[in-house]
Amino acid sequence: MQTNEVKQDKWSIIKQYIGSEKIGLMIALVVMVIIFSYLSPHYFTAKNLMNILVASSLVGLAAIGQSYLVIGGQIDLSPGAVAGFSGVLAAILLQNGFGTVPTLLIVVVAGILIGFINSLIVNTLKIAPFIATLATMQAIRGLAYIICNGKPIYIQDKTYLSIGKDRILGVPIPVIILILAFIVFIILLSKSRFGRNLYIVGGNPVAARLAGINAKRVISKAFMITSGLSALGGAILASRMNSGQPSSSMGLEMSAVTAVVLGGIAFTGGIGSLGGTVIGVLILQGFNNGLLIMNVPQFWQYVASGLLLVAALSFDYLRSRKRV
Amino acid sequence: MQTNEVKQDKWSIIKQYIGSEKIGLMIALVVMVIIFSYLSPHYFTAKNLMNILVASSLVGLAAIGQSYLVIGGQIDLSPGAVAGFSGVLAAILLQNGFGTVPTLLIVVVAGILIGFINSLIVNTLKIAPFIATLATMQAIRGLAYIICNGKPIYIQDKTYLSIGKDRILGVPIPVIILILAFIVFIILLSKSRFGRNLYIVGGNPVAARLAGINAKRVISKAFMITSGLSALGGAILASRMNSGQPSSSMGLEMSAVTAVVLGGIAFTGGIGSLGGTVIGVLILQGFNNGLLIMNVPQFWQYVASGLLLVAALSFDYLRSRKRV
Amino acid sequence: MNNTLEFRDICKNFPGVKALDNMSFKVQSGEVVAFLGENGAGKSTLLKILNGDFQQCEGSYLIDNEAIQFKNPYEAIQAGISIIYQERQVVDYLTVGENVFMGNMPLKANGLVDFKTMNEATQKIIDEFDLDMKATDQVKHLSVAYQQMVEIMKAYNRQLKVIAFDEPTASLSNAEIEKLFLIIRNLKKKGVIVLYVSHRLKEIFELSDRVIVFKDGRLVDIKNTKETNEAELVKLMVGRDLGDVFNELDRNETFGDNILDVKNLSNHYVKDISFHVRKGEILGLSGLVGAGRTETIRSIFGADPLLSGDIYFDGEKVQIKSPEDAIALGMGLCPEDRKGQGIAPIRSVKENASMAILKRLTKFGFIQKKAEKEVVQKGIVDLNIKTSSMEKQIVYLSGGNQQKVILARWLAHHPKLLILDEPTKGIDVGAKSEIYRIICRLANQGIGIIIISSELPEIIGISDRIMVMANGEKKGELNRQEATEERILGLAMLGTDIGGSEK
Amino acid sequence: DDKTNKDTGSKTETNNDDAKDKDIVLAGIYKDLSQVWFQGTSSSAKAKAMSMGASDMLLIDAKMDADTYLNALDNIIAQEVDGLIVCVPDQKLSTITVEKCKAAGIPVIADDDGLIDENGVHIAPALELDAYRVGQQQGEWLVNHVKDNALIKDPAKTGYFVLEMTTVSSVLPRSEGALDKWNESNMELPEQNVIRGDYLGSTEEAFTVASAIITANPQIDTWFATAPNDEGAAGIVRALEQAGLDQNAVVAGLGGYLAKDEWKKDYSAFKASGYFSSKVDGEAVAEAMMNHLLHGTEIFGEYKKEGAEFGVYPLGAIMVTKDDYKEVMGADAE
Ligand SMILES: Nc1ncnc2c1ncn2[C@@H]1O[C@H](COP(=O)(O)OP(=O)(O)OP(=O)(O)O)[C@@H](O)[C@H]1O
Ligand SMILES: Nc1ncnc2c1ncn2[C@@H]1O[C@H](COP(=O)(O)OP(=O)(O)OP(=O)(O)O)[C@@H](O)[C@H]1O
Ligand SMILES: [Mg+2]
Ligand SMILES: [Mg+2]
């Protein structure tokens, strides 16, 4: 369980950001890419890699937040509902003449507010986050349907639509946003006091409190980050799809959790890094995309996804066990 | 945190089976029934109560298994998929001339096998149960579609259909099965060595290991019970619907977990009782039924369900906090 | 019965640590053998090898002259070897009976657990131990001391050839300790081999036939208890003379104004507690386990709610709503439950040491890593913390070194008032004397100290003034010159001062 | 016909003779009330029924779940409603529905998906959306559009993409109908350029699938596509836009509810959609039920085929395009 301390220095930087423990997963990622590339010449192309990144943009944002939460010993099942709600909210705001920037601001603030409510239920009512956010997930999804009366709402604002459509230096804006978000939140997690506190709270909330760390506030921030990012993701998705749809992004939370765990963050809390999550998201989306490129029938996609998860995680486990 | 020890004896029996700590939830249940009865004359009628019980039959079975797992520190996200798969499997077997009894046997055994696989992944590959069963959930759902090619399969076997249709002394067979299952599994949990070991494994895994309790085997059994009961539930549902449908019972696992937590079993493991789960299931299904009876619009039902969950759990928390 | 237990050249390596190095000795049945050694000397590790929890890297052990290799603790239990771990291993939700019979609950013919037989058998053991509990009590309702006794009963309930106690008295009060010693002597009479690990020399002299002294994973010496004395043992284990620990302390004699003034404090556990601590003064809180000392200081520190009462800190009336507030004012608390409340086990030594002063180490929200490392390094050197690196997960340090890390955390904070709740629990004599020295040094710097300890010699030796509590109430105060074990116990147990000079 | 409501002296075979004294209460159980379509049909049915004198119509969502559906059914039977309109989450639930309603003496009409026995024979009157026929209409429109405008310049560089929902058995025939029409039309596309893709019904999934298919077939620069709902078509259009292939493309959806907004833009590859009028649907069903309850008129008797026991009202789609959607869809185009 202890890593070799000799190479500490050489590795320490990589370790800090990517988590050298995750070499197993990197290998899994590479193996997967090689297999798909062998099976289809269209897999490992610039165009398709961009497809994968675009498809990752929503899951990636939600997974950043989920990483924070799981490190802090929490979990959030509401990101899918928040994203759906935000898309609809954005569309309604635009319909009512709000500009792109105000719309984005309002949507993200609304998301942060939802995160705050989640944390309030967890912190003050002491309801387990799994159940608390299952409850808010239902409530928020209901609200998403209510505010649009169940009907998708079309978006016509050109500026807003350009978020999902335009590219900067050939890179789609959603991908740029994702990359920026990862950079910001990797730095925040590894360098800031809030990030450090999150690890300590996840490691032992009681000890953290007695050392003067306001565990509730730390957890609250993590929930707000998750919901805020999910809301942003939902708003971007709405732009990409040209409409806000109340039923969109169902199951997003599960994909996010999956990516997080693939990336080596443990449910026990206090362990893992956001660099691992990057790999987790790439494996997940790269795999889904590969199945689609290969045009694997839907039913088999389910089976394959399940098997991938088990395979990737056991691969990592077996590899790390050998090392000890 | 210390409770009054004086009344210990009077209460100890009730406590063991129902969990006196759950008085708060019982009150919540009663309050809910009173409110709905006041709002609709159709709610508190023999007919409707039977409706609630019939509606509970599948969730109830899954919740029994889930209770075992959560007490043992585990969780299972695959019950919905198992139920869907089992229904289709039953329909296929019947279509191929299998009798009712062999069909039920095979389906339940198949379910138990799935549970065994789940436990294998958790025990030997050390994958967190949340993720392990999320993976098998996908794989099993995929299989359900594959074996019937995505199309529901009709059931014509009269004997088999009578399971879902007939009554004994006025009580529908699914309800009888549910009640029997609760009795058997309450006894198993509170009186058998396996049941007590489950608390030890969930409450203090180190102690379990030191005492020579084979935690893996205990956990394995709990997974097999859960999947076996879910399979049985799925088979009964197929009989009630006259067909096996690959997409049925989606989200069953979440309802089961909700009922379990409502009933006072904590995710930390080692705590709670199956008596609490009975109340949890009744609150959940009684509430859903009430919303239907009141004809609450769908979107608002989502919101209401979310709020109920938070309300019931905070009620219980605030009540128990006052006691200290 | 005539059993033997022999270790031959046992070695055990952990990454970066040689925990055991060529450990060899032999024990006869009917013997109580004590293990003595500094924190991290390898005592617990040897026991865990004996019961198959760890596997040795080299060497072997023999029971009744037969080489044996247990693959897991269960095999050891089957062979008559039971170990009571340093950390309690009970299951809160279950009854005393179920805990005592954990792993081998008796069954009825119908395959269900035979609760009647089980509870009767448990009750017999309870009576034998002379404890005030029932077999059907849920363990979560018992005091910590009683939970520890349940743990001991669990081992006692088995077929025993060898029983090992790893610091069993850390959370027991005198009454239970005496009962335990009685039990151990009975076991000895029955021919059971008893291994006993403790940092309390007094207990070792009272109980053991021989003492094995460990140092850095090696066996230093084996002494017949009757033929040695404390000074010799200490010298063997620490490698130098400690002298008279308390008399040689550099005490602070001049106290300043009140740093803390508590007036009529009440909470769920204690009522109407009033006392004060002066700058540079060491106030000892004494009492039996469960007297309410922890609950008193937790309320002061903002960890638990206060029902009524006023707190004055450094002359000003303060409202402390959370530990955060208390720390901001200049308090520090070293909690009694190290594992549960003191450390974040999977985080590094560095993170555990710096967690209370992160605000000071932060610029624009970001941690100054270099400054942090310097602070932590200073703590490691000052307190002589044994760790291969400050990045090591704290859970892999020995208990005593974990405790030192928590101390380092508060020293780095430069508190005005430091509260230490059982700071020497599970700590070796060498480290203890270091901790005493540190406490005195802090007092000399004008820091007010509150120390809670269940060890009377310690509380008498270190405190300038002692406040005695029982049943959630203050029973009296004794100053340094008045304090004797008898007078303290009189206050704690009878509520009266037999010395006659109660304030 | 409001006048005839009042003098209901001529009740024939109706089973609740006291209906005229009692308020008439209808119930509608729909398989998924979160879908725009069912909201439309249910609300127009309710409005129509109330305008014809019903005191209420309970609308219940089966949430695509058989279990929920059965519970809802038991529920409304317990409440003794006068008539039931159902859209079952799965047609295998037909027999049980009809049995229960018969036992309770409640007339039932199937809305959208017929109530059929194991041989596919209707066991209750129905208004049916013929999924396969609708698909054919969609395919037909596409074929004609492509031919009329001579859109196939180079068959090797042209592809037809059929989006399917294989996990929803009632929707699958739509894609089959469209594909069959395409195949019948002898378009001379290479076999590998006719590609099927699978999704679960949402725009984002359709987008993801379509993006992958487009990437996997870089030789194709002219895409034709059909989707079994508008969400799917919108997803394909977005994917084509992202790939820069939307100018040559033709995409047809079903429903029209997203297409109408696409057509407010200057250009969209979303060229047509099969419009179902939820108003026509809901009103037809409610009217038939109310007439039955008030006058004993046989439900959909006029649509009864030879030898059939029950009448089936056929509901088809109307293919609408940017040019004519406003006239055809009326209020739905807003
Ligand atoms: N699981 C482990 N992984 C790595 N190192 C360990 C582990 N367990 C113990 N060690 C190390 O082995 C050495 C011996 O530890 P051990 O617990 O046996 O000491 P001890 O004599 O019982 O000390 P104490 O008196 O503090 O309980 C210590 O340096 C400790 O850090
Ligand atoms: N976690 C707990 N659960 C149940 N009872 C508790 C708990 N903590 C304390 N108590 C009870 O509260 C009372 C006061 O305990 P407290 O820990 O303050 O005593 P103490 O004097 O500090 O003793 P110790 O020597 O154990 O520190 C006791 O009756 C004790 O049993
Ligand atoms: Mg030790
Ligand atoms: Mg204490």
mmCIF file with all atom_site columns, C-alpha atoms in Angstrom, chain B residues 40 42 45 47-48 51 54-55 57-59 145 149-156 165 237 239-250 285 288-289 292-299 301-302, chain D residues 33-35 39 46 56-68 70-72 74-80 89-96 99 116-119 166-169 172 176:
data_model
loop_
_atom_site.group_PDB
_atom_site.id
_atom_site.type_symbol
_atom_site.label_atom_id
_atom_site.label_alt_id
_atom_site.label_comp_id
_atom_site.label_asym_id
_atom_site.label_entity_id
_atom_site.label_seq_id
_atom_site.pdbx_PDB_ins_code
_atom_site.Cartn_x
_atom_site.Cartn_y
_atom_site.Cartn_z
_atom_site.occupancy
_atom_site.B_iso_or_equiv
_atom_site.pdbx_formal_charge
_atom_site.auth_seq_id
_atom_site.auth_comp_id
_atom_site.auth_asym_id
_atom_site.auth_atom_id
_atom_site.pdbx_PDB_model_num
ATOM 1  C CA . SER B 1 40  ? -59.731 11.440  -0.640  1.00 0.00 ? 40  SER B CA 1
ATOM 2  C CA . HIS B 1 42  ? -61.039 6.411   -1.782  1.00 0.00 ? 42  HIS B CA 1
ATOM 3  C CA . THR B 1 45  ? -60.540 1.593   1.781   1.00 0.00 ? 45  THR B CA 1
ATOM 4  C CA . LYS B 1 47  ? -59.707 -2.227  -1.838  1.00 0.00 ? 47  LYS B CA 1
ATOM 5  C CA . ASN B 1 48  ? -57.147 0.510   -2.050  1.00 0.00 ? 48  ASN B CA 1
ATOM 6  C CA . ASN B 1 51  ? -53.826 -2.033  -4.161  1.00 0.00 ? 51  ASN B CA 1
ATOM 7  C CA . VAL B 1 54  ? -50.005 -5.416  -4.520  1.00 0.00 ? 54  VAL B CA 1
ATOM 8  C CA . ALA B 1 55  ? -48.029 -2.425  -5.710  1.00 0.00 ? 55  ALA B CA 1
ATOM 9  C CA . SER B 1 57  ? -44.980 -6.713  -3.879  1.00 0.00 ? 57  SER B CA 1
ATOM 10 C CA . LEU B 1 58  ? -42.030 -6.155  -6.187  1.00 0.00 ? 58  LEU B CA 1
ATOM 11 C CA . VAL B 1 59  ? -40.411 -3.279  -4.308  1.00 0.00 ? 59  VAL B CA 1
ATOM 12 C CA . TYR B 1 145 ? -33.135 -7.225  -24.398 1.00 0.00 ? 145 TYR B CA 1
ATOM 13 C CA . ASN B 1 149 ? -34.654 -9.408  -29.166 1.00 0.00 ? 149 ASN B CA 1
ATOM 14 C CA . GLY B 1 150 ? -36.107 -6.344  -27.493 1.00 0.00 ? 150 GLY B CA 1
ATOM 15 C CA . LYS B 1 151 ? -39.684 -7.523  -27.863 1.00 0.00 ? 151 LYS B CA 1
ATOM 16 C CA . PRO B 1 152 ? -42.011 -8.304  -24.977 1.00 0.00 ? 152 PRO B CA 1
ATOM 17 C CA . ILE B 1 153 ? -42.995 -11.967 -24.805 1.00 0.00 ? 153 ILE B CA 1
ATOM 18 C CA . TYR B 1 154 ? -46.523 -12.998 -24.152 1.00 0.00 ? 154 TYR B CA 1
ATOM 19 C CA . ILE B 1 155 ? -47.415 -15.486 -21.429 1.00 0.00 ? 155 ILE B CA 1
ATOM 20 C CA . GLN B 1 156 ? -50.286 -17.874 -22.020 1.00 0.00 ? 156 GLN B CA 1
ATOM 21 C CA . LYS B 1 165 ? -54.332 -12.958 -10.628 1.00 0.00 ? 165 LYS B CA 1
ATOM 22 C CA . LEU B 1 237 ? -44.643 -9.105  -12.166 1.00 0.00 ? 237 LEU B CA 1
ATOM 23 C CA . SER B 1 239 ? -47.401 -13.032 -14.388 1.00 0.00 ? 239 SER B CA 1
ATOM 24 C CA . ARG B 1 240 ? -49.329 -9.933  -13.344 1.00 0.00 ? 240 ARG B CA 1
ATOM 25 C CA . MET B 1 241 ? -48.633 -8.281  -16.696 1.00 0.00 ? 241 MET B CA 1
ATOM 26 C CA . ASN B 1 242 ? -49.220 -11.442 -18.742 1.00 0.00 ? 242 ASN B CA 1
ATOM 27 C CA . SER B 1 243 ? -45.858 -10.896 -20.392 1.00 0.00 ? 243 SER B CA 1
ATOM 28 C CA . GLY B 1 244 ? -42.135 -10.645 -19.912 1.00 0.00 ? 244 GLY B CA 1
ATOM 29 C CA . GLN B 1 245 ? -40.852 -7.193  -20.791 1.00 0.00 ? 245 GLN B CA 1
ATOM 30 C CA . PRO B 1 246 ? -37.182 -6.399  -21.094 1.00 0.00 ? 246 PRO B CA 1
ATOM 31 C CA . SER B 1 247 ? -37.601 -2.773  -20.090 1.00 0.00 ? 247 SER B CA 1
ATOM 32 C CA . SER B 1 248 ? -39.679 -3.383  -17.002 1.00 0.00 ? 248 SER B CA 1
ATOM 33 C CA . SER B 1 249 ? -38.773 -2.444  -13.420 1.00 0.00 ? 249 SER B CA 1
ATOM 34 C CA . MET B 1 250 ? -36.319 0.285   -14.290 1.00 0.00 ? 250 MET B CA 1
ATOM 35 C CA . GLN B 1 285 ? -45.982 2.913   -1.818  1.00 0.00 ? 285 GLN B CA 1
ATOM 36 C CA . ASN B 1 288 ? -47.228 6.989   -4.492  1.00 0.00 ? 288 ASN B CA 1
ATOM 37 C CA . ASN B 1 289 ? -50.703 5.530   -4.360  1.00 0.00 ? 289 ASN B CA 1
ATOM 38 C CA . LEU B 1 292 ? -52.313 8.671   -7.941  1.00 0.00 ? 292 LEU B CA 1
ATOM 39 C CA . ILE B 1 293 ? -55.612 8.694   -6.073  1.00 0.00 ? 293 ILE B CA 1
ATOM 40 C CA . MET B 1 294 ? -55.413 12.460  -5.723  1.00 0.00 ? 294 MET B CA 1
ATOM 41 C CA . ASN B 1 295 ? -54.629 12.623  -9.396  1.00 0.00 ? 295 ASN B CA 1
ATOM 42 C CA . VAL B 1 296 ? -51.644 14.879  -8.813  1.00 0.00 ? 296 VAL B CA 1
ATOM 43 C CA . PRO B 1 297 ? -50.144 15.830  -12.180 1.00 0.00 ? 297 PRO B CA 1
ATOM 44 C CA . GLN B 1 298 ? -47.129 13.744  -13.049 1.00 0.00 ? 298 GLN B CA 1
ATOM 45 C CA . PHE B 1 299 ? -44.584 16.529  -12.898 1.00 0.00 ? 299 PHE B CA 1
ATOM 46 C CA . GLN B 1 301 ? -45.533 13.872  -8.392  1.00 0.00 ? 301 GLN B CA 1
ATOM 47 C CA . TYR B 1 302 ? -41.792 13.935  -8.974  1.00 0.00 ? 302 TYR B CA 1
ATOM 48 C CA . LEU D 2 33  ? -47.383 11.866  -19.723 1.00 0.00 ? 33  LEU D CA 1
ATOM 49 C CA . SER D 2 34  ? -43.984 13.477  -19.738 1.00 0.00 ? 34  SER D CA 1
ATOM 50 C CA . GLN D 2 35  ? -44.137 13.349  -23.550 1.00 0.00 ? 35  GLN D CA 1
ATOM 51 C CA . GLN D 2 39  ? -49.993 15.802  -22.870 1.00 0.00 ? 39  GLN D CA 1
ATOM 52 C CA . LYS D 2 46  ? -60.271 16.040  -21.244 1.00 0.00 ? 46  LYS D CA 1
ATOM 53 C CA . ASP D 2 56  ? -63.984 15.365  -14.751 1.00 0.00 ? 56  ASP D CA 1
ATOM 54 C CA . MET D 2 57  ? -61.413 13.266  -16.494 1.00 0.00 ? 57  MET D CA 1
ATOM 55 C CA . LEU D 2 58  ? -58.607 11.841  -14.378 1.00 0.00 ? 58  LEU D CA 1
ATOM 56 C CA . LEU D 2 59  ? -55.282 11.778  -16.192 1.00 0.00 ? 59  LEU D CA 1
ATOM 57 C CA . ILE D 2 60  ? -52.762 9.259   -14.956 1.00 0.00 ? 60  ILE D CA 1
ATOM 58 C CA . ASP D 2 61  ? -49.200 8.622   -16.042 1.00 0.00 ? 61  ASP D CA 1
ATOM 59 C CA . ALA D 2 62  ? -47.999 5.010   -16.264 1.00 0.00 ? 62  ALA D CA 1
ATOM 60 C CA . LYS D 2 63  ? -44.422 6.288   -16.595 1.00 0.00 ? 63  LYS D CA 1
ATOM 61 C CA . MET D 2 64  ? -43.649 3.649   -19.210 1.00 0.00 ? 64  MET D CA 1
ATOM 62 C CA . ASP D 2 65  ? -43.859 1.094   -16.474 1.00 0.00 ? 65  ASP D CA 1
ATOM 63 C CA . ALA D 2 66  ? -46.155 -1.912  -16.438 1.00 0.00 ? 66  ALA D CA 1
ATOM 64 C CA . ASP D 2 67  ? -46.244 -2.063  -12.701 1.00 0.00 ? 67  ASP D CA 1
ATOM 65 C CA . THR D 2 68  ? -47.282 1.545   -12.351 1.00 0.00 ? 68  THR D CA 1
ATOM 66 C CA . LEU D 2 70  ? -51.463 -1.921  -13.336 1.00 0.00 ? 70  LEU D CA 1
ATOM 67 C CA . ASN D 2 71  ? -51.572 -0.048  -10.068 1.00 0.00 ? 71  ASN D CA 1
ATOM 68 C CA . ALA D 2 72  ? -53.190 2.909   -11.793 1.00 0.00 ? 72  ALA D CA 1
ATOM 69 C CA . ASP D 2 74  ? -56.661 -0.948  -10.063 1.00 0.00 ? 74  ASP D CA 1
ATOM 70 C CA . ASN D 2 75  ? -56.900 2.517   -8.678  1.00 0.00 ? 75  ASN D CA 1
ATOM 71 C CA . ILE D 2 76  ? -59.327 3.990   -11.133 1.00 0.00 ? 76  ILE D CA 1
ATOM 72 C CA . ILE D 2 77  ? -61.439 0.856   -11.007 1.00 0.00 ? 77  ILE D CA 1
ATOM 73 C CA . ALA D 2 78  ? -61.594 1.295   -7.257  1.00 0.00 ? 78  ALA D CA 1
ATOM 74 C CA . GLN D 2 79  ? -62.792 4.827   -7.868  1.00 0.00 ? 79  GLN D CA 1
ATOM 75 C CA . GLU D 2 80  ? -65.579 3.560   -10.142 1.00 0.00 ? 80  GLU D CA 1
ATOM 76 C CA . PRO D 2 89  ? -47.050 1.047   -21.805 1.00 0.00 ? 89  PRO D CA 1
ATOM 77 C CA . ASP D 2 90  ? -46.967 -2.306  -23.508 1.00 0.00 ? 90  ASP D CA 1
ATOM 78 C CA . GLN D 2 91  ? -49.542 -4.052  -25.615 1.00 0.00 ? 91  GLN D CA 1
ATOM 79 C CA . LYS D 2 92  ? -49.037 -7.279  -23.722 1.00 0.00 ? 92  LYS D CA 1
ATOM 80 C CA . LEU D 2 93  ? -51.053 -5.624  -21.000 1.00 0.00 ? 93  LEU D CA 1
ATOM 81 C CA . SER D 2 94  ? -54.133 -5.661  -23.243 1.00 0.00 ? 94  SER D CA 1
ATOM 82 C CA . THR D 2 95  ? -55.895 -8.771  -21.980 1.00 0.00 ? 95  THR D CA 1
ATOM 83 C CA . ILE D 2 96  ? -55.517 -7.903  -18.354 1.00 0.00 ? 96  ILE D CA 1
ATOM 84 C CA . GLU D 2 99  ? -60.569 -8.301  -18.270 1.00 0.00 ? 99  GLU D CA 1
ATOM 85 C CA . ILE D 2 116 ? -54.903 -6.697  -28.770 1.00 0.00 ? 116 ILE D CA 1
ATOM 86 C CA . ASP D 2 117 ? -54.751 -10.366 -27.934 1.00 0.00 ? 117 ASP D CA 1
ATOM 87 C CA . GLU D 2 118 ? -51.862 -12.673 -28.630 1.00 0.00 ? 118 GLU D CA 1
ATOM 88 C CA . ASN D 2 119 ? -52.916 -13.009 -32.264 1.00 0.00 ? 119 ASN D CA 1
ATOM 89 C CA . THR D 2 166 ? -34.880 -0.857  -30.709 1.00 0.00 ? 166 THR D CA 1
ATOM 90 C CA . THR D 2 167 ? -35.642 -0.850  -27.003 1.00 0.00 ? 167 THR D CA 1
ATOM 91 C CA . VAL D 2 168 ? -39.167 0.466   -27.512 1.00 0.00 ? 168 VAL D CA 1
ATOM 92 C CA . SER D 2 169 ? -41.086 -2.148  -29.432 1.00 0.00 ? 169 SER D CA 1
ATOM 93 C CA . LEU D 2 172 ? -39.584 0.240   -33.922 1.00 0.00 ? 172 LEU D CA 1
ATOM 94 C CA . GLU D 2 176 ? -38.991 -0.283  -40.408 1.00 0.00 ? 176 GLU D CA 1
#
